[in-house]
Amino acid sequence: MRVLRGRAETRAADRRVTAELLETAGERGEPAVRVWAPHRQVAFGRRERREAGYEAAREAAENRGFAPTERSVGGRAVAYTGSTLAFALALPVEEMRSGMGERYEHTTERVQRALWRVGAPVQRGEPANSFCPGRHSLSYRGKLVGIAQRVRSDSALVSGIVVVDDHEEIAAVLEPVYAALDSPFDPDTVGSVARAGGRADPRTVAREIESSLVGDREARIDRIDRKP
């Protein structure tokens, strides 16, 4: 399995890296894993672009030092502080209309186990009025993981967010963003590995998630940047 580490120089280039994982999984039949800390940003979902408060929501993010971006996977807006993690598992598929539930189950279980190992006793589910609400979430003293999936004819990308620390900063930027979009949101529902009592070191958490998603496959590590 290919394991990709590091972050591209710009937000746009970073998004292309993950998109290429999905394409490669389909074209070459090679699964891949990426766990990294994206650039500081608020990433909006597709549905939000068409809403009346979208421009005001983008402005609210910018006013708090978060670049507004758009993503192709997931629902409502999520925020990355620079230490918040994202993960992506790219898999080849033979039939796009089957296997979605199994991929969600596999990924949720693997991420949950990784967070248990760093001391965060997360459980499935989420509190009411949490950020980017969805069925595939992990919580403990607030929501700290959300998972989404994108499927093409030949590949699937199961991806998500893991809040390691900075839950207060994420809550502070998402509150006006969700208000502008007229979406219910309770800032106290934002959790983190730190708030759950776990080891809140992004590198440690990233490696645990990476290892759990790779499982017993042989890993081939590639780097985007040249950092050690």
mmCIF file of C-alpha atoms in Angstrom:
data_model
loop_
_atom_site.group_PDB
_atom_site.id
_atom_site.type_symbol
_atom_site.label_atom_id
_atom_site.label_comp_id
_atom_site.label_asym_id
_atom_site.label_seq_id
_atom_site.Cartn_x
_atom_site.Cartn_y
_atom_site.Cartn_z
ATOM 1 C CA MET A 1 0.000 0.000 0.000
ATOM 2 C CA ARG A 2 1.252 3.451 -0.865
ATOM 3 C CA VAL A 3 1.606 5.796 2.125
ATOM 4 C CA LEU A 4 1.877 9.477 1.311
ATOM 5 C CA ARG A 5 3.303 11.887 3.875
ATOM 6 C CA GLY A 6 3.693 15.642 3.976
ATOM 7 C CA ARG A 7 1.792 18.664 2.720
ATOM 8 C CA ALA A 8 2.001 20.424 -0.632
ATOM 9 C CA GLU A 9 3.114 24.049 -0.757
ATOM 10 C CA THR A 10 -0.299 25.559 -1.503
ATOM 11 C CA ARG A 11 -3.886 24.650 -0.648
ATOM 12 C CA ALA A 12 -4.751 24.044 -4.288
ATOM 13 C CA ALA A 13 -1.731 21.795 -4.807
ATOM 14 C CA ASP A 14 -2.569 19.931 -1.631
ATOM 15 C CA ARG A 15 -6.086 19.184 -2.868
ATOM 16 C CA ARG A 16 -4.653 17.913 -6.157
ATOM 17 C CA VAL A 17 -2.434 15.464 -4.271
ATOM 18 C CA THR A 18 -5.447 13.793 -2.675
ATOM 19 C CA ALA A 19 -7.389 13.831 -5.958
ATOM 20 C CA GLU A 20 -4.475 12.048 -7.623
ATOM 21 C CA LEU A 21 -4.604 9.316 -4.978
ATOM 22 C CA LEU A 22 -8.176 8.587 -6.013
ATOM 23 C CA GLU A 23 -7.266 8.520 -9.700
ATOM 24 C CA THR A 24 -4.246 6.277 -9.147
ATOM 25 C CA ALA A 25 -6.257 3.825 -7.063
ATOM 26 C CA GLY A 26 -8.601 3.370 -10.002
ATOM 27 C CA GLU A 27 -6.072 3.384 -12.822
ATOM 28 C CA ARG A 28 -3.435 1.153 -11.206
ATOM 29 C CA GLY A 29 -5.515 -0.732 -8.665
ATOM 30 C CA GLU A 30 -3.183 0.506 -5.920
ATOM 31 C CA PRO A 31 -4.688 1.447 -2.526
ATOM 32 C CA ALA A 32 -3.178 4.436 -0.736
ATOM 33 C CA VAL A 33 -3.291 6.185 2.618
ATOM 34 C CA ARG A 34 -2.592 9.801 3.482
ATOM 35 C CA VAL A 35 -2.748 11.382 6.965
ATOM 36 C CA TRP A 36 -1.585 14.993 7.221
ATOM 37 C CA ALA A 37 -2.246 18.464 8.604
ATOM 38 C CA PRO A 38 -3.801 20.638 5.870
ATOM 39 C CA HIS A 39 -3.194 24.353 5.569
ATOM 40 C CA ARG A 40 -5.208 26.682 7.790
ATOM 41 C CA GLN A 41 -8.632 26.996 6.195
ATOM 42 C CA VAL A 42 -12.386 26.599 6.403
ATOM 43 C CA ALA A 43 -13.428 24.030 3.809
ATOM 44 C CA PHE A 44 -17.006 24.390 2.571
ATOM 45 C CA GLY A 45 -19.098 21.579 1.125
ATOM 46 C CA ARG A 46 -20.785 21.559 -2.277
ATOM 47 C CA ARG A 47 -24.286 22.329 -1.014
ATOM 48 C CA GLU A 48 -23.156 25.486 0.793
ATOM 49 C CA ARG A 49 -22.003 27.186 -2.409
ATOM 50 C CA ARG A 50 -25.638 27.576 -3.457
ATOM 51 C CA GLU A 51 -26.906 29.023 -0.176
ATOM 52 C CA ALA A 52 -27.804 32.661 0.337
ATOM 53 C CA GLY A 53 -25.341 33.187 3.186
ATOM 54 C CA TYR A 54 -22.353 31.626 1.462
ATOM 55 C CA GLU A 55 -20.449 34.843 0.728
ATOM 56 C CA ALA A 56 -21.052 36.086 4.278
ATOM 57 C CA ALA A 57 -19.797 32.753 5.616
ATOM 58 C CA ARG A 58 -16.619 33.014 3.541
ATOM 59 C CA GLU A 59 -16.074 36.534 4.837
ATOM 60 C CA ALA A 60 -16.569 35.355 8.432
ATOM 61 C CA ALA A 61 -13.848 32.745 7.939
ATOM 62 C CA GLU A 62 -11.454 35.254 6.364
ATOM 63 C CA ASN A 63 -12.013 37.754 9.171
ATOM 64 C CA ARG A 64 -10.728 35.153 11.634
ATOM 65 C CA GLY A 65 -7.655 34.244 9.628
ATOM 66 C CA PHE A 66 -9.001 31.132 7.879
ATOM 67 C CA ALA A 67 -8.823 30.941 4.098
ATOM 68 C CA PRO A 68 -12.186 29.825 2.634
ATOM 69 C CA THR A 69 -11.881 26.829 0.296
ATOM 70 C CA GLU A 70 -14.253 24.341 -1.298
ATOM 71 C CA ARG A 71 -14.064 20.553 -1.163
ATOM 72 C CA SER A 72 -15.632 17.782 -3.200
ATOM 73 C CA VAL A 73 -16.248 15.348 -0.309
ATOM 74 C CA GLY A 74 -18.453 15.857 2.728
ATOM 75 C CA GLY A 75 -21.322 18.092 3.762
ATOM 76 C CA ARG A 76 -21.071 21.181 5.952
ATOM 77 C CA ALA A 77 -18.062 23.394 6.626
ATOM 78 C CA VAL A 78 -15.072 22.138 8.598
ATOM 79 C CA ALA A 79 -12.091 24.101 9.911
ATOM 80 C CA TYR A 80 -8.398 23.244 9.952
ATOM 81 C CA THR A 81 -6.081 25.272 12.157
ATOM 82 C CA GLY A 82 -2.795 23.912 10.804
ATOM 83 C CA SER A 83 -2.544 21.193 13.453
ATOM 84 C CA THR A 84 -5.940 19.653 12.679
ATOM 85 C CA LEU A 85 -5.514 16.372 10.810
ATOM 86 C CA ALA A 86 -7.116 15.025 7.670
ATOM 87 C CA PHE A 87 -6.967 11.441 6.489
ATOM 88 C CA ALA A 88 -7.711 9.807 3.149
ATOM 89 C CA LEU A 89 -7.970 6.143 2.220
ATOM 90 C CA ALA A 90 -8.083 5.559 -1.543
ATOM 91 C CA LEU A 91 -9.258 2.134 -2.700
ATOM 92 C CA PRO A 92 -9.899 0.517 -6.080
ATOM 93 C CA VAL A 93 -13.485 -0.656 -6.591
ATOM 94 C CA GLU A 94 -15.091 -3.006 -9.085
ATOM 95 C CA GLU A 95 -18.688 -1.869 -8.655
ATOM 96 C CA MET A 96 -19.457 1.674 -7.523
ATOM 97 C CA ARG A 97 -22.956 0.770 -6.297
ATOM 98 C CA SER A 98 -21.717 -1.695 -3.673
ATOM 99 C CA GLY A 99 -19.299 -1.709 -0.761
ATOM 100 C CA MET A 100 -19.911 1.802 0.545
ATOM 101 C CA GLY A 101 -21.165 0.617 3.939
ATOM 102 C CA GLU A 102 -18.266 -1.798 4.353
ATOM 103 C CA ARG A 103 -15.733 0.929 3.571
ATOM 104 C CA TYR A 104 -17.339 3.263 6.106
ATOM 105 C CA GLU A 105 -17.348 0.520 8.723
ATOM 106 C CA HIS A 106 -13.719 -0.440 8.097
ATOM 107 C CA THR A 107 -12.435 3.134 8.204
ATOM 108 C CA THR A 108 -14.462 4.154 11.251
ATOM 109 C CA GLU A 109 -13.256 1.138 13.191
ATOM 110 C CA ARG A 110 -9.613 1.699 12.255
ATOM 111 C CA VAL A 111 -9.648 5.397 13.177
ATOM 112 C CA GLN A 112 -11.439 4.641 16.440
ATOM 113 C CA ARG A 113 -8.803 2.073 17.401
ATOM 114 C CA ALA A 114 -6.000 4.504 16.579
ATOM 115 C CA LEU A 115 -7.511 7.170 18.837
ATOM 116 C CA TRP A 116 -7.990 4.672 21.628
ATOM 117 C CA ARG A 117 -4.256 3.960 21.418
ATOM 118 C CA VAL A 118 -3.444 7.632 21.984
ATOM 119 C CA GLY A 119 -5.756 7.751 24.996
ATOM 120 C CA ALA A 120 -8.939 9.247 23.521
ATOM 121 C CA PRO A 121 -11.881 6.900 24.338
ATOM 122 C CA VAL A 122 -14.005 7.975 21.368
ATOM 123 C CA GLN A 123 -17.334 6.344 20.599
ATOM 124 C CA ARG A 124 -19.521 6.370 17.505
ATOM 125 C CA GLY A 125 -22.057 9.119 17.118
ATOM 126 C CA GLU A 126 -22.137 12.859 17.625
ATOM 127 C CA PRO A 127 -23.909 15.431 19.782
ATOM 128 C CA ALA A 128 -26.772 17.462 18.381
ATOM 129 C CA ASN A 129 -25.893 20.603 16.422
ATOM 130 C CA SER A 130 -22.281 19.570 15.832
ATOM 131 C CA PHE A 131 -20.102 20.703 12.938
ATOM 132 C CA CYS A 132 -20.536 18.881 9.600
ATOM 133 C CA PRO A 133 -23.247 16.564 10.984
ATOM 134 C CA GLY A 134 -23.265 13.021 9.662
ATOM 135 C CA ARG A 135 -23.821 9.388 10.559
ATOM 136 C CA HIS A 136 -20.138 8.495 10.476
ATOM 137 C CA SER A 137 -18.637 10.405 13.385
ATOM 138 C CA LEU A 138 -16.609 9.763 16.530
ATOM 139 C CA SER A 139 -17.078 11.723 19.731
ATOM 140 C CA TYR A 140 -16.040 12.043 23.345
ATOM 141 C CA ARG A 141 -16.676 15.313 25.163
ATOM 142 C CA GLY A 142 -17.612 16.651 21.749
ATOM 143 C CA LYS A 143 -17.256 15.541 18.160
ATOM 144 C CA LEU A 144 -13.663 15.140 16.987
ATOM 145 C CA VAL A 145 -13.940 12.944 13.882
ATOM 146 C CA GLY A 146 -16.158 13.212 10.827
ATOM 147 C CA ILE A 147 -15.932 10.803 7.896
ATOM 148 C CA ALA A 148 -17.198 11.133 4.313
ATOM 149 C CA GLN A 149 -16.864 9.097 1.133
ATOM 150 C CA ARG A 150 -16.558 9.810 -2.581
ATOM 151 C CA VAL A 151 -17.048 6.993 -5.094
ATOM 152 C CA ARG A 152 -16.154 6.853 -8.782
ATOM 153 C CA SER A 153 -16.643 4.014 -11.244
ATOM 154 C CA ASP A 154 -13.216 2.531 -10.457
ATOM 155 C CA SER A 155 -12.182 3.905 -7.049
ATOM 156 C CA ALA A 156 -13.395 5.268 -3.728
ATOM 157 C CA LEU A 157 -11.990 7.819 -1.305
ATOM 158 C CA VAL A 158 -12.928 7.551 2.370
ATOM 159 C CA SER A 159 -11.716 10.688 4.088
ATOM 160 C CA GLY A 160 -12.206 12.681 7.234
ATOM 161 C CA ILE A 161 -11.107 15.206 9.817
ATOM 162 C CA VAL A 162 -9.558 14.613 13.243
ATOM 163 C CA VAL A 163 -9.446 17.528 15.691
ATOM 164 C CA VAL A 164 -6.269 17.027 17.727
ATOM 165 C CA ASP A 165 -6.341 20.251 19.748
ATOM 166 C CA ASP A 166 -7.488 23.839 19.071
ATOM 167 C CA HIS A 167 -11.143 22.858 19.556
ATOM 168 C CA GLU A 168 -11.861 26.295 21.008
ATOM 169 C CA GLU A 169 -10.395 28.066 17.967
ATOM 170 C CA ILE A 170 -12.351 25.816 15.611
ATOM 171 C CA ALA A 171 -15.560 26.481 17.519
ATOM 172 C CA ALA A 172 -14.875 30.232 17.419
ATOM 173 C CA VAL A 173 -14.570 30.358 13.632
ATOM 174 C CA LEU A 174 -17.366 27.914 12.849
ATOM 175 C CA GLU A 175 -19.923 29.721 15.010
ATOM 176 C CA PRO A 176 -20.198 32.802 12.729
ATOM 177 C CA VAL A 177 -19.735 30.656 9.610
ATOM 178 C CA TYR A 178 -22.697 28.430 10.487
ATOM 179 C CA ALA A 179 -24.733 31.441 11.589
ATOM 180 C CA ALA A 180 -24.218 33.035 8.173
ATOM 181 C CA LEU A 181 -25.364 29.795 6.540
ATOM 182 C CA ASP A 182 -28.377 29.631 8.900
ATOM 183 C CA SER A 183 -27.300 26.162 10.068
ATOM 184 C CA PRO A 184 -27.682 24.983 13.685
ATOM 185 C CA PHE A 185 -24.374 24.763 15.517
ATOM 186 C CA ASP A 186 -23.401 24.557 19.180
ATOM 187 C CA PRO A 187 -19.739 25.576 19.642
ATOM 188 C CA ASP A 188 -19.484 23.468 22.800
ATOM 189 C CA THR A 189 -19.964 20.309 20.704
ATOM 190 C CA VAL A 190 -16.498 20.641 19.135
ATOM 191 C CA GLY A 191 -14.253 18.045 20.720
ATOM 192 C CA SER A 192 -10.595 17.146 20.294
ATOM 193 C CA VAL A 193 -8.083 14.494 21.231
ATOM 194 C CA ALA A 194 -6.845 16.918 23.889
ATOM 195 C CA ARG A 195 -10.336 17.491 25.292
ATOM 196 C CA ALA A 196 -10.863 13.714 25.388
ATOM 197 C CA GLY A 197 -7.736 13.319 27.525
ATOM 198 C CA GLY A 198 -5.509 11.851 24.803
ATOM 199 C CA ARG A 199 -1.977 12.655 23.662
ATOM 200 C CA ALA A 200 -2.535 15.791 21.624
ATOM 201 C CA ASP A 201 0.577 15.650 19.437
ATOM 202 C CA PRO A 202 -0.449 15.839 15.755
ATOM 203 C CA ARG A 203 2.495 13.754 14.525
ATOM 204 C CA THR A 204 1.831 10.983 17.049
ATOM 205 C CA VAL A 205 -1.870 10.897 16.241
ATOM 206 C CA ALA A 206 -1.185 10.952 12.492
ATOM 207 C CA ARG A 207 1.174 7.991 12.684
ATOM 208 C CA GLU A 208 -1.285 5.960 14.735
ATOM 209 C CA ILE A 209 -4.082 6.593 12.248
ATOM 210 C CA GLU A 210 -1.780 5.859 9.331
ATOM 211 C CA SER A 211 -0.634 2.580 10.870
ATOM 212 C CA SER A 212 -4.201 1.532 11.646
ATOM 213 C CA LEU A 213 -5.423 2.249 8.103
ATOM 214 C CA VAL A 214 -2.489 0.417 6.536
ATOM 215 C CA GLY A 215 -3.115 -2.611 8.752
ATOM 216 C CA ASP A 216 -1.128 -5.696 7.799
ATOM 217 C CA ARG A 217 -0.355 -4.482 4.275
ATOM 218 C CA GLU A 218 3.222 -3.671 3.320
ATOM 219 C CA ALA A 219 3.688 0.112 3.291
ATOM 220 C CA ARG A 220 5.594 1.992 0.586
ATOM 221 C CA ILE A 221 6.241 5.500 1.904
ATOM 222 C CA ASP A 222 6.447 8.522 -0.413
ATOM 223 C CA ARG A 223 6.879 12.155 0.607
ATOM 224 C CA ILE A 224 5.373 15.272 -0.873
ATOM 225 C CA ASP A 225 7.912 17.573 0.760
ATOM 226 C CA ARG A 226 11.481 17.055 1.939
ATOM 227 C CA LYS A 227 10.919 17.509 5.643
ATOM 228 C CA PRO A 228 12.272 14.698 7.863
#
